[in-house]
Coordinates of C-alpha atoms and ligand atoms in Angstrom, one line a residue:
K1 CA 77.1 181.6 -44.6
A2 CA 74.6 184.1 -43.2
K3 CA 73.1 181.1 -41.4
E4 CA 76.3 180.3 -39.6
R5 CA 76.7 183.9 -38.5
G6 CA 73.2 183.8 -37.5
K7 CA 73.8 180.8 -35.2
N8 CA 76.8 182.6 -33.5
A9 CA 74.9 185.9 -33.1
F10 CA 71.9 184.1 -31.5
Q11 CA 72.9 182.6 -28.3
F12 CA 69.6 183.5 -26.5
F13 CA 66.8 181.1 -26.0
T14 CA 64.0 181.1 -28.5
A15 CA 60.2 181.2 -27.9
D16 CA 59.9 177.5 -28.3
M17 CA 62.4 176.7 -25.6
N18 CA 60.8 176.4 -22.3
Q19 CA 61.5 179.1 -19.9
S20 CA 62.0 177.7 -16.4
A21 CA 60.2 179.3 -13.4
H22 CA 63.6 180.3 -12.2
E23 CA 64.4 182.2 -15.4
T24 CA 60.9 183.9 -15.5
L25 CA 61.5 185.0 -12.0
K26 CA 64.9 186.6 -13.0
I27 CA 63.2 188.3 -15.9
E28 CA 60.3 189.6 -13.8
S29 CA 62.6 191.1 -11.1
Q30 CA 65.2 192.6 -13.3
L31 CA 63.1 194.0 -16.2
L32 CA 62.1 197.1 -14.1
H33 CA 65.8 198.2 -13.9
A34 CA 66.8 197.2 -17.4
L35 CA 66.3 200.7 -18.8
E36 CA 68.2 202.7 -16.2
R37 CA 71.0 200.1 -16.3
K38 CA 71.2 200.6 -20.1
Q39 CA 70.7 196.9 -20.8
F40 CA 68.6 197.2 -23.9
M41 CA 69.9 197.3 -27.4
L42 CA 68.6 197.4 -30.9
Y43 CA 69.7 194.9 -33.5
Y44 CA 69.1 195.5 -37.2
Q45 CA 68.0 193.1 -39.9
P46 CA 68.2 193.9 -43.6
I47 CA 65.2 193.9 -45.8
I48 CA 66.1 192.9 -49.3
E49 CA 64.5 193.9 -52.6
V50 CA 64.0 190.4 -54.3
A51 CA 64.5 191.7 -57.9
S52 CA 67.9 193.4 -57.2
G53 CA 69.2 191.7 -54.2
R54 CA 69.7 195.1 -52.6
C55 CA 69.1 196.0 -49.0
V56 CA 66.5 198.7 -49.2
A57 CA 65.4 198.8 -45.6
L58 CA 66.1 197.7 -42.1
E59 CA 64.0 196.5 -39.2
A60 CA 65.0 197.3 -35.7
L61 CA 64.6 194.4 -33.2
L62 CA 64.9 194.8 -29.5
R63 CA 67.3 192.9 -27.4
W64 CA 67.9 192.7 -23.6
K65 CA 71.4 191.9 -22.6
H66 CA 70.4 190.2 -19.4
P67 CA 73.3 190.1 -16.8
E68 CA 72.7 186.3 -16.1
L69 CA 70.6 184.9 -19.0
G70 CA 72.4 186.5 -21.9
L71 CA 70.8 188.1 -24.9
L72 CA 67.0 188.0 -24.7
S73 CA 64.5 188.4 -27.5
P74 CA 61.2 190.4 -26.9
T75 CA 59.4 187.0 -27.0
N76 CA 61.1 186.3 -23.7
F77 CA 60.1 189.5 -21.9
M78 CA 57.5 191.6 -23.7
H79 CA 54.6 189.8 -21.9
V80 CA 56.3 190.8 -18.6
A81 CA 56.7 194.3 -19.7
E82 CA 53.1 194.4 -20.6
E83 CA 51.9 193.0 -17.2
R84 CA 54.1 195.5 -15.4
G85 CA 53.1 198.5 -17.3
L86 CA 56.6 198.9 -18.9
I87 CA 55.6 199.0 -22.6
M88 CA 55.4 202.7 -22.9
P89 CA 58.9 203.5 -21.4
I90 CA 60.5 200.7 -23.3
G91 CA 58.6 201.5 -26.5
N92 CA 59.7 205.1 -26.2
W93 CA 63.3 204.1 -25.7
V94 CA 63.1 202.0 -28.8
I95 CA 61.8 205.0 -30.9
A96 CA 64.4 207.4 -29.4
E97 CA 67.3 204.9 -29.9
A98 CA 66.3 204.1 -33.6
C99 CA 66.5 207.8 -34.4
R100 CA 69.6 208.3 -32.5
Q101 CA 71.3 205.5 -34.4
M102 CA 70.1 206.7 -37.8
A103 CA 71.4 210.2 -37.0
D104 CA 74.8 208.6 -36.0
W105 CA 75.0 206.6 -39.3
R106 CA 74.1 209.7 -41.2
D107 CA 76.7 211.8 -39.4
K108 CA 79.3 209.0 -40.1
G109 CA 78.5 209.6 -43.9
R110 CA 76.4 206.4 -44.4
T111 CA 73.6 206.4 -46.9
L112 CA 70.4 205.7 -44.8
V113 CA 67.8 203.2 -45.9
P114 CA 64.3 203.4 -44.1
L115 CA 64.2 201.9 -40.7
A116 CA 61.1 200.1 -39.4
V117 CA 60.4 200.0 -35.7
N118 CA 58.0 197.5 -34.0
V119 CA 55.3 198.9 -31.9
S120 CA 53.0 197.2 -29.5
L121 CA 49.2 197.6 -29.1
V122 CA 49.6 199.6 -26.0
Q123 CA 51.7 202.2 -27.8
F124 CA 49.5 202.1 -30.8
R125 CA 46.4 202.9 -28.8
M126 CA 47.9 206.0 -27.2
Q127 CA 47.0 209.1 -29.1
Q128 CA 50.5 210.4 -28.7
L129 CA 52.3 207.8 -30.7
A130 CA 52.5 210.0 -33.8
H131 CA 53.5 213.0 -31.6
T132 CA 56.3 210.8 -29.9
I133 CA 57.7 209.8 -33.3
H134 CA 57.5 213.3 -34.8
E135 CA 59.4 214.7 -31.9
A136 CA 62.1 212.1 -32.1
I137 CA 62.6 212.4 -35.9
L138 CA 62.7 216.2 -35.7
R139 CA 65.2 216.1 -32.8
H140 CA 67.5 214.0 -34.9
Q141 CA 66.6 215.5 -38.2
I142 CA 65.4 212.3 -39.7
S143 CA 63.0 212.4 -42.6
P144 CA 59.6 210.8 -41.9
R145 CA 60.2 208.7 -45.1
Q146 CA 63.2 207.2 -43.4
F147 CA 61.1 205.9 -40.4
S148 CA 58.2 203.5 -40.4
I149 CA 56.4 201.3 -38.0
E150 CA 55.2 197.7 -37.9
M151 CA 52.2 196.5 -36.1
T152 CA 51.0 192.8 -35.9
E153 CA 47.8 191.9 -37.7
S154 CA 46.3 190.5 -34.6
S155 CA 46.8 193.7 -32.5
L156 CA 45.6 196.0 -35.3
M157 CA 42.3 194.2 -35.4
Q158 CA 41.6 194.6 -31.8
D159 CA 40.4 198.1 -31.9
V160 CA 39.7 199.1 -35.4
E161 CA 38.6 202.7 -34.7
A162 CA 41.5 203.5 -32.5
T163 CA 43.8 201.9 -35.1
I164 CA 42.4 204.1 -37.8
A165 CA 43.0 207.3 -35.8
T166 CA 46.6 206.4 -35.0
V167 CA 47.3 205.3 -38.7
E168 CA 45.9 208.8 -39.8
A169 CA 47.9 210.7 -37.4
L170 CA 51.0 208.8 -38.6
R171 CA 50.2 209.2 -42.1
G172 CA 49.7 213.0 -41.4
I173 CA 53.3 213.3 -40.5
G174 CA 54.4 211.2 -43.4
I175 CA 55.1 207.9 -41.4
S176 CA 54.3 204.7 -43.3
F177 CA 53.3 201.3 -41.7
A178 CA 53.4 197.6 -42.2
V179 CA 51.1 195.1 -41.0
D180 CA 53.4 192.4 -39.3
D181 CA 52.8 188.7 -39.1
F182 CA 50.2 188.9 -41.8
G183 CA 48.0 185.8 -42.2
T184 CA 47.9 185.0 -38.5
G185 CA 45.2 187.5 -37.6
Y186 CA 41.8 188.0 -38.9
S187 CA 41.8 191.2 -41.1
S188 CA 38.7 191.9 -43.1
L189 CA 39.2 193.2 -46.6
A190 CA 37.2 196.2 -45.5
S191 CA 39.5 197.1 -42.7
L192 CA 42.6 196.6 -44.8
K193 CA 41.2 199.0 -47.3
R194 CA 40.6 201.6 -44.6
F195 CA 44.0 201.2 -43.0
K196 CA 45.7 201.3 -46.4
P197 CA 49.0 199.8 -44.9
N198 CA 52.1 200.4 -47.1
K199 CA 53.4 196.8 -46.5
L200 CA 52.1 193.4 -45.6
K201 CA 54.6 191.1 -44.0
I202 CA 53.9 187.5 -44.7
D203 CA 54.3 185.7 -41.4
R204 CA 57.3 183.3 -41.2
S205 CA 55.1 180.3 -40.4
F206 CA 53.8 180.4 -44.0
V207 CA 57.3 181.0 -45.5
R208 CA 58.9 178.2 -43.6
D209 CA 57.7 175.2 -45.6
I210 CA 57.4 176.8 -49.1
P211 CA 57.7 175.5 -51.7
R212 CA 57.2 172.0 -50.4
D213 CA 53.9 172.4 -48.4
V214 CA 50.9 172.8 -50.6
D215 CA 48.9 174.7 -48.0
D216 CA 51.7 177.2 -47.3
V217 CA 52.2 177.7 -51.0
Q218 CA 48.5 178.5 -51.5
M219 CA 48.4 180.8 -48.5
T220 CA 51.5 182.7 -49.6
T221 CA 50.3 183.1 -53.1
A222 CA 47.0 184.2 -51.9
I223 CA 48.5 187.0 -49.7
L224 CA 50.7 188.0 -52.7
D225 CA 47.6 188.3 -54.9
L226 CA 45.8 190.2 -52.2
A227 CA 48.7 192.7 -51.7
R228 CA 48.9 193.1 -55.5
S229 CA 45.3 193.9 -55.9
L230 CA 45.3 196.4 -53.0
N231 CA 48.5 197.9 -54.3
I232 CA 50.5 197.1 -51.1
E233 CA 54.1 195.9 -51.1
A234 CA 54.6 192.4 -49.8
V235 CA 57.5 191.3 -47.5
A236 CA 58.3 187.7 -46.9
E237 CA 59.6 187.1 -43.3
G238 CA 61.9 184.3 -42.3
V239 CA 63.4 183.5 -45.7
E240 CA 66.1 181.0 -44.9
T241 CA 66.8 179.1 -48.2
P242 CA 67.5 179.7 -51.9
E243 CA 64.4 177.6 -52.7
Q244 CA 62.1 179.8 -50.7
L245 CA 63.7 182.9 -52.3
E246 CA 63.3 181.5 -55.8
F247 CA 59.6 180.7 -55.1
L248 CA 59.0 184.2 -53.9
R249 CA 60.8 185.7 -56.9
R250 CA 58.6 183.6 -59.2
E251 CA 55.5 184.7 -57.4
G252 CA 56.4 188.4 -57.6
C253 CA 57.1 189.0 -54.0
A254 CA 58.8 192.5 -53.8
L255 CA 60.7 192.3 -50.6
A256 CA 62.3 189.5 -48.3
Q257 CA 64.0 189.2 -45.0
G258 CA 65.5 186.3 -43.2
Y259 CA 68.7 184.4 -42.2
H260 CA 69.3 183.6 -45.8
F261 CA 70.4 187.2 -46.2
S262 CA 71.3 188.1 -42.7
P263 CA 70.2 187.6 -39.1
P264 CA 69.5 190.7 -37.0
L265 CA 72.9 192.3 -36.2
P266 CA 74.3 194.8 -33.8
P267 CA 75.0 198.2 -35.4
D268 CA 78.7 197.6 -36.2
D269 CA 78.2 194.3 -37.6
L270 CA 75.3 195.6 -39.7
L271 CA 77.6 198.2 -41.2
A272 CA 80.2 195.5 -42.0
W273 CA 77.5 193.4 -43.6
L274 CA 76.3 196.3 -45.7
D275 CA 79.9 197.2 -46.9
K276 CA 80.4 193.5 -47.8
N277 CA 77.1 193.0 -49.6
A278 CA 76.6 196.3 -51.3
D279 CA 77.6 195.2 -54.8
L280 CA 77.1 191.4 -54.5
P281 CA 74.0 189.7 -55.7
V282 CA 72.4 188.2 -52.6
V283 CA 71.1 185.0 -54.1
Ligands
C2E301 P1 58.7 190.3 -35.9 O1 58.6 191.8 -35.9 O2 57.9 189.5 -36.8 O3 60.2 190.1 -36.2 C1 60.7 189.0 -36.9 C2 61.3 188.0 -36.0 O4 61.7 186.9 -36.7 C3 62.5 188.5 -35.2 O5 62.4 187.8 -33.9 C4 63.6 188.0 -36.0 O6 64.8 187.9 -35.2 C5 63.1 186.7 -36.5 N1 63.8 186.3 -37.8 C6 64.2 187.0 -38.8 N2 64.6 186.3 -39.8 C7 64.4 185.0 -39.5 C8 64.6 183.7 -40.1 O7 65.1 183.6 -41.3 N3 64.2 182.7 -39.4 C9 63.7 182.7 -38.2 N4 63.3 181.5 -37.6 N5 63.5 183.8 -37.5 C10 63.8 185.0 -38.1 P2 62.8 188.5 -32.5 O8 63.8 189.5 -32.8 O9 62.9 187.5 -31.5 O10 61.4 189.4 -32.4 C11 60.2 188.8 -32.0 C12 59.0 189.7 -32.1 O11 59.2 190.6 -31.0 C13 59.0 190.6 -33.3 O12 58.5 189.8 -34.4 C14 58.1 191.7 -32.9 O13 56.8 191.4 -32.9 C15 58.6 191.8 -31.4 N6 59.5 192.9 -31.3 C16 60.9 193.0 -31.6 N7 61.4 194.2 -31.2 C17 60.4 194.9 -30.8 C18 60.3 196.3 -30.2 O14 61.3 197.1 -30.3 N8 59.0 196.7 -29.7 C19 58.0 195.8 -29.8 N9 56.8 196.3 -29.3 N10 58.1 194.5 -30.2 C20 59.3 194.1 -30.7
MG302 MG1 58.4 193.2 -37.3
MG303 MG1 56.7 189.3 -38.2
MG304 MG1 56.6 187.4 -35.5

Protein backbone atom coordinates (compact mmCIF):
# COMPACT_ATOMS: atom_id res chain seq x y z
CA LYS A 1 0.00 0.00 0.00
CA ALA A 2 2.88 2.32 0.71
CA LYS A 3 3.91 1.58 -2.83
CA GLU A 4 0.61 2.75 -4.29
CA ARG A 5 0.77 5.91 -2.27
CA GLY A 6 4.29 6.24 -3.52
CA LYS A 7 3.23 6.15 -7.11
CA ASN A 8 0.68 8.89 -6.59
CA ALA A 9 3.12 11.01 -4.68
CA PHE A 10 5.76 10.65 -7.37
CA GLN A 11 4.65 12.29 -10.51
CA PHE A 12 7.98 13.74 -11.44
CA PHE A 13 10.35 12.25 -13.90
CA THR A 14 13.08 10.05 -12.58
CA ALA A 15 16.77 10.01 -13.29
CA ASP A 16 16.50 7.25 -15.83
CA MET A 17 13.91 9.11 -17.89
CA ASN A 18 15.54 11.14 -20.60
CA GLN A 19 15.35 14.82 -20.04
CA SER A 20 14.65 16.56 -23.33
CA ALA A 21 16.72 19.57 -24.38
CA HIS A 22 13.57 21.60 -24.00
CA GLU A 23 13.14 20.53 -20.37
CA THR A 24 16.79 21.09 -19.59
CA LEU A 25 16.46 24.63 -20.91
CA LYS A 26 13.43 25.27 -18.71
CA ILE A 27 15.31 24.00 -15.69
CA GLU A 28 18.36 26.11 -16.43
CA SER A 29 16.46 29.31 -17.02
CA GLN A 30 14.20 29.01 -13.98
CA LEU A 31 16.43 27.53 -11.29
CA LEU A 32 17.92 30.94 -10.59
CA HIS A 33 14.50 32.25 -9.52
CA ALA A 34 13.24 29.16 -7.72
CA LEU A 35 14.42 30.27 -4.27
CA GLU A 36 12.94 33.77 -4.35
CA ARG A 37 9.73 32.35 -5.84
CA LYS A 38 9.54 29.88 -2.95
CA GLN A 39 9.30 26.88 -5.24
CA PHE A 40 11.44 24.55 -3.13
CA MET A 41 10.01 22.13 -0.62
CA LEU A 42 11.33 19.42 1.63
CA TYR A 43 9.76 15.98 1.60
CA TYR A 44 10.39 13.59 4.47
CA GLN A 45 11.00 9.86 4.38
CA PRO A 46 10.79 7.66 7.50
CA ILE A 47 13.84 5.62 8.53
CA ILE A 48 12.75 2.42 10.26
CA GLU A 49 14.38 0.36 12.99
CA VAL A 50 14.26 -3.14 11.50
CA ALA A 51 13.93 -4.96 14.84
CA SER A 52 10.97 -2.95 16.11
CA GLY A 53 9.40 -1.55 12.94
CA ARG A 54 9.41 1.90 14.55
CA CYS A 55 10.23 5.11 12.73
CA VAL A 56 13.39 6.29 14.47
CA ALA A 57 14.58 9.02 12.10
CA LEU A 58 13.64 10.99 9.01
CA GLU A 59 15.50 12.03 5.89
CA ALA A 60 14.73 15.38 4.27
CA LEU A 61 14.68 15.26 0.47
CA LEU A 62 14.59 18.38 -1.65
CA ARG A 63 11.84 18.96 -4.22
CA TRP A 64 11.34 21.74 -6.72
CA LYS A 65 7.77 22.54 -7.65
CA HIS A 66 8.51 23.60 -11.17
CA PRO A 67 5.71 25.76 -12.62
CA GLU A 68 5.57 23.81 -15.88
CA LEU A 69 7.38 20.52 -15.30
CA GLY A 70 5.80 19.56 -11.98
CA LEU A 71 7.60 18.15 -8.98
CA LEU A 72 11.32 17.70 -9.66
CA SER A 73 13.86 15.61 -7.77
CA PRO A 74 17.40 16.87 -7.13
CA THR A 75 18.62 14.37 -9.73
CA ASN A 76 16.89 16.60 -12.29
CA PHE A 77 18.44 19.90 -11.25
CA MET A 78 21.35 19.64 -8.80
CA HIS A 79 23.89 19.43 -11.62
CA VAL A 80 22.54 22.73 -12.96
CA ALA A 81 22.70 24.23 -9.46
CA GLU A 82 26.32 23.16 -9.32
CA GLU A 83 27.18 24.72 -12.70
CA ARG A 84 25.42 27.96 -11.82
CA GLY A 85 26.98 28.36 -8.39
CA LEU A 86 23.61 27.87 -6.67
CA ILE A 87 24.57 25.01 -4.37
CA MET A 88 25.31 27.24 -1.38
CA PRO A 89 22.09 29.30 -1.39
CA ILE A 90 19.97 26.19 -2.01
CA GLY A 91 21.90 24.16 0.57
CA ASN A 92 21.52 26.90 3.15
CA TRP A 93 17.81 27.05 2.45
CA VAL A 94 17.56 23.28 3.03
CA ILE A 95 19.30 23.53 6.42
CA ALA A 96 17.15 26.49 7.53
CA GLU A 97 13.93 24.89 6.32
CA ALA A 98 14.70 21.55 7.98
CA CYS A 99 15.22 23.33 11.31
CA ARG A 100 12.14 25.50 10.85
CA GLN A 101 10.04 22.41 10.15
CA MET A 102 11.33 20.57 13.20
CA ALA A 103 10.65 23.57 15.41
CA ASP A 104 7.14 23.77 13.95
CA TRP A 105 6.47 20.07 14.70
CA ARG A 106 7.85 20.49 18.21
CA ASP A 107 5.67 23.54 18.79
CA LYS A 108 2.68 21.49 17.68
CA GLY A 109 3.54 19.01 20.42
CA ARG A 110 4.95 16.29 18.18
CA THR A 111 7.70 14.01 19.42
CA LEU A 112 10.74 14.69 17.28
CA VAL A 113 12.89 11.99 15.80
CA PRO A 114 16.30 12.97 14.43
CA LEU A 115 16.26 14.47 10.94
CA ALA A 116 18.99 13.86 8.36
CA VAL A 117 19.76 16.42 5.66
CA ASN A 118 21.78 15.72 2.51
CA VAL A 119 24.68 18.05 1.79
CA SER A 120 26.72 18.29 -1.37
CA LEU A 121 30.45 18.40 -1.76
CA VAL A 122 30.52 22.16 -2.33
CA GLN A 123 28.83 22.75 1.04
CA PHE A 124 30.93 20.17 2.77
CA ARG A 125 34.18 21.72 1.62
CA MET A 126 33.25 25.11 3.02
CA GLN A 127 34.68 25.64 6.44
CA GLN A 128 31.47 27.27 7.61
CA LEU A 129 29.14 24.29 7.20
CA ALA A 130 29.32 23.46 10.91
CA HIS A 131 28.81 27.14 11.74
CA THR A 132 25.78 27.45 9.44
CA ILE A 133 24.18 24.37 10.97
CA HIS A 134 25.01 25.48 14.49
CA GLU A 135 23.38 28.85 13.92
CA ALA A 136 20.27 27.27 12.43
CA ILE A 137 19.77 24.77 15.25
CA LEU A 138 20.40 27.41 17.92
CA ARG A 139 17.93 29.80 16.30
CA HIS A 140 15.22 27.15 16.37
CA GLN A 141 16.33 25.56 19.64
CA ILE A 142 16.89 22.19 18.04
CA SER A 143 19.25 19.80 19.81
CA PRO A 144 22.30 18.78 17.75
CA ARG A 145 21.31 15.18 18.43
CA GLN A 146 18.14 15.77 16.43
CA PHE A 147 20.01 16.93 13.35
CA SER A 148 22.42 14.98 11.18
CA ILE A 149 23.85 15.15 7.70
CA GLU A 150 24.37 12.70 4.85
CA MET A 151 27.20 12.89 2.41
CA THR A 152 27.74 10.51 -0.52
CA GLU A 153 30.70 8.19 -0.34
CA SER A 154 32.07 9.38 -3.68
CA SER A 155 32.16 13.05 -2.63
CA LEU A 156 33.64 12.28 0.78
CA MET A 157 36.61 10.64 -0.84
CA GLN A 158 37.39 13.53 -3.18
CA ASP A 159 39.22 15.58 -0.61
CA VAL A 160 39.96 13.52 2.46
CA GLU A 161 41.73 16.23 4.47
CA ALA A 162 38.96 18.82 3.96
CA THR A 163 36.44 16.14 4.78
CA ILE A 164 38.11 15.32 8.06
CA ALA A 165 38.23 18.99 9.06
CA THR A 166 34.49 19.39 8.39
CA VAL A 167 33.61 16.12 10.10
CA GLU A 168 35.54 17.20 13.18
CA ALA A 169 33.92 20.64 13.22
CA LEU A 170 30.49 18.97 12.98
CA ARG A 171 31.34 16.47 15.67
CA GLY A 172 32.51 19.38 17.81
CA ILE A 173 28.97 20.75 17.89
CA GLY A 174 27.41 17.30 18.30
CA ILE A 175 26.22 16.72 14.73
CA SER A 176 26.51 13.15 13.49
CA PHE A 177 26.88 12.08 9.90
CA ALA A 178 26.08 9.23 7.55
CA VAL A 179 27.93 8.07 4.47
CA ASP A 180 25.29 7.93 1.74
CA ASP A 181 25.20 5.58 -1.28
CA PHE A 182 27.82 3.41 0.38
CA GLY A 183 29.39 0.79 -1.86
CA THR A 184 29.37 2.98 -4.97
CA GLY A 185 32.52 4.95 -4.09
CA TYR A 186 35.97 3.89 -3.11
CA SER A 187 36.47 4.37 0.62
CA SER A 188 39.56 2.89 2.08
CA LEU A 189 39.22 1.23 5.43
CA ALA A 190 41.81 3.68 6.72
CA SER A 191 39.76 6.73 5.77
CA LEU A 192 36.55 5.22 7.13
CA LYS A 193 38.31 4.72 10.43
CA ARG A 194 39.40 8.35 10.42
CA PHE A 195 35.96 9.76 9.55
CA LYS A 196 34.18 7.51 12.00
CA PRO A 197 30.79 8.05 10.38
CA ASN A 198 27.79 7.27 12.56
CA LYS A 199 25.98 5.47 9.77
CA LEU A 200 26.65 3.70 6.50
CA LYS A 201 23.77 3.80 4.07
CA ILE A 202 23.88 0.81 1.74
CA ASP A 203 23.20 2.04 -1.76
CA ARG A 204 19.86 1.17 -3.24
CA SER A 205 21.50 -0.54 -6.22
CA PHE A 206 22.66 -3.38 -3.93
CA VAL A 207 19.37 -3.68 -2.11
CA ARG A 208 17.25 -3.82 -5.25
CA ASP A 209 17.98 -7.42 -6.22
CA ILE A 210 18.48 -9.05 -2.84
CA PRO A 211 17.88 -11.81 -1.90
CA ARG A 212 17.81 -13.14 -5.50
CA ASP A 213 21.09 -11.79 -6.91
CA VAL A 214 24.12 -13.56 -5.45
CA ASP A 215 26.53 -10.67 -6.08
CA ASP A 216 24.25 -8.16 -4.39
CA VAL A 217 23.72 -10.52 -1.47
CA GLN A 218 27.47 -10.78 -1.04
CA MET A 219 27.98 -7.06 -1.34
CA THR A 220 25.25 -6.28 1.17
CA THR A 221 26.48 -8.80 3.72
CA ALA A 222 30.05 -7.54 3.25
CA ILE A 223 28.94 -3.96 4.02
CA LEU A 224 26.95 -5.19 7.03
CA ASP A 225 30.01 -7.06 8.32
CA LEU A 226 32.20 -4.01 7.78
CA ALA A 227 29.73 -1.75 9.60
CA ARG A 228 29.53 -4.20 12.48
CA SER A 229 33.27 -4.48 12.87
CA LEU A 230 33.71 -0.69 12.79
CA ASN A 231 30.78 -0.26 15.15
CA ILE A 232 28.81 1.84 12.66
CA GLU A 233 25.06 1.56 12.21
CA ALA A 234 23.95 0.26 8.80
CA VAL A 235 20.93 1.61 6.93
CA ALA A 236 19.53 -0.15 3.86
CA GLU A 237 18.22 2.28 1.24
CA GLY A 238 15.45 1.56 -1.25
CA VAL A 239 13.73 -1.31 0.58
CA GLU A 240 10.64 -2.05 -1.49
CA THR A 241 9.63 -5.64 -0.66
CA PRO A 242 9.02 -7.85 2.41
CA GLU A 243 11.64 -10.28 1.02
CA GLN A 244 14.32 -7.60 1.04
CA LEU A 245 13.36 -6.61 4.57
CA GLU A 246 13.37 -10.22 5.78
CA PHE A 247 16.83 -10.72 4.34
CA LEU A 248 18.10 -7.54 6.00
CA ARG A 249 16.59 -8.56 9.31
CA ARG A 250 18.28 -11.97 9.14
CA GLU A 251 21.61 -10.34 8.34
CA GLY A 252 21.31 -7.96 11.26
CA CYS A 253 20.85 -4.67 9.41
CA ALA A 254 19.79 -2.09 12.02
CA LEU A 255 17.85 0.39 9.93
CA ALA A 256 15.93 0.49 6.66
CA GLN A 257 14.24 3.00 4.44
CA GLY A 258 12.20 2.70 1.26
CA TYR A 259 8.83 2.52 -0.44
CA HIS A 260 7.99 -0.67 1.48
CA PHE A 261 7.51 1.62 4.48
CA SER A 262 6.80 4.97 2.88
CA PRO A 263 7.94 7.18 0.01
CA PRO A 264 9.21 10.65 0.89
CA LEU A 265 6.13 12.66 1.91
CA PRO A 266 5.20 16.33 2.22
CA PRO A 267 5.10 17.44 5.90
CA ASP A 268 1.35 17.00 6.51
CA ASP A 269 1.24 13.58 4.87
CA LEU A 270 4.22 12.55 6.96
CA LEU A 271 2.39 13.45 10.18
CA ALA A 272 -0.62 11.44 9.01
CA TRP A 273 1.67 8.51 8.20
CA LEU A 274 3.30 8.71 11.63
CA ASP A 275 -0.10 8.76 13.34
CA LYS A 276 -1.29 5.78 11.37
CA ASN A 277 1.88 3.74 11.79
CA ALA A 278 2.81 4.59 15.36
CA ASP A 279 1.61 1.34 16.88
CA LEU A 280 1.54 -0.93 13.90
CA PRO A 281 4.20 -3.45 13.07
CA VAL A 282 5.54 -2.26 9.73
CA VAL A 283 6.25 -5.64 8.21
P1 LIG B 1 19.77 9.86 -1.44
O1 LIG B 1 20.15 10.77 -0.34
O2 LIG B 1 20.47 8.56 -1.55
O3 LIG B 1 18.21 9.67 -1.24
C1 LIG B 1 17.52 8.50 -1.49
C2 LIG B 1 16.78 8.58 -2.81
O4 LIG B 1 16.11 7.36 -3.03
C3 LIG B 1 15.72 9.65 -2.85
O5 LIG B 1 15.68 10.12 -4.20
C4 LIG B 1 14.45 8.88 -2.51
O6 LIG B 1 13.28 9.50 -2.99
C5 LIG B 1 14.72 7.59 -3.21
N1 LIG B 1 14.05 6.45 -2.60
C6 LIG B 1 13.70 6.24 -1.32
N2 LIG B 1 13.15 5.03 -1.14
C7 LIG B 1 13.16 4.43 -2.35
C8 LIG B 1 12.72 3.13 -2.81
O7 LIG B 1 12.24 2.29 -2.07
N3 LIG B 1 12.92 2.87 -4.12
C9 LIG B 1 13.47 3.78 -4.99
N4 LIG B 1 13.61 3.43 -6.27
N5 LIG B 1 13.89 5.00 -4.58
C10 LIG B 1 13.73 5.31 -3.27
P2 LIG B 1 15.53 11.67 -4.51
O8 LIG B 1 14.63 12.30 -3.51
O9 LIG B 1 15.21 11.76 -5.96
O10 LIG B 1 16.97 12.23 -4.24
C11 LIG B 1 18.07 11.84 -5.03
C12 LIG B 1 19.36 12.30 -4.42
O11 LIG B 1 19.43 13.72 -4.44
C13 LIG B 1 19.51 11.94 -2.96
O12 LIG B 1 19.91 10.59 -2.86
C14 LIG B 1 20.54 12.92 -2.50
O13 LIG B 1 21.84 12.49 -2.82
C15 LIG B 1 20.21 14.13 -3.35
N6 LIG B 1 19.45 15.10 -2.52
C16 LIG B 1 18.18 15.03 -2.07
N7 LIG B 1 17.87 16.11 -1.33
C17 LIG B 1 18.98 16.87 -1.29
C18 LIG B 1 19.31 18.12 -0.65
O14 LIG B 1 18.51 18.73 0.07
N8 LIG B 1 20.59 18.59 -0.85
C19 LIG B 1 21.50 17.90 -1.60
N9 LIG B 1 22.72 18.43 -1.74
N10 LIG B 1 21.22 16.74 -2.19
C20 LIG B 1 19.99 16.23 -2.05
MG1 LIG C 1 20.57 10.66 1.58
MG1 LIG D 1 21.53 7.22 -0.93
MG1 LIG E 1 21.29 7.95 -4.09
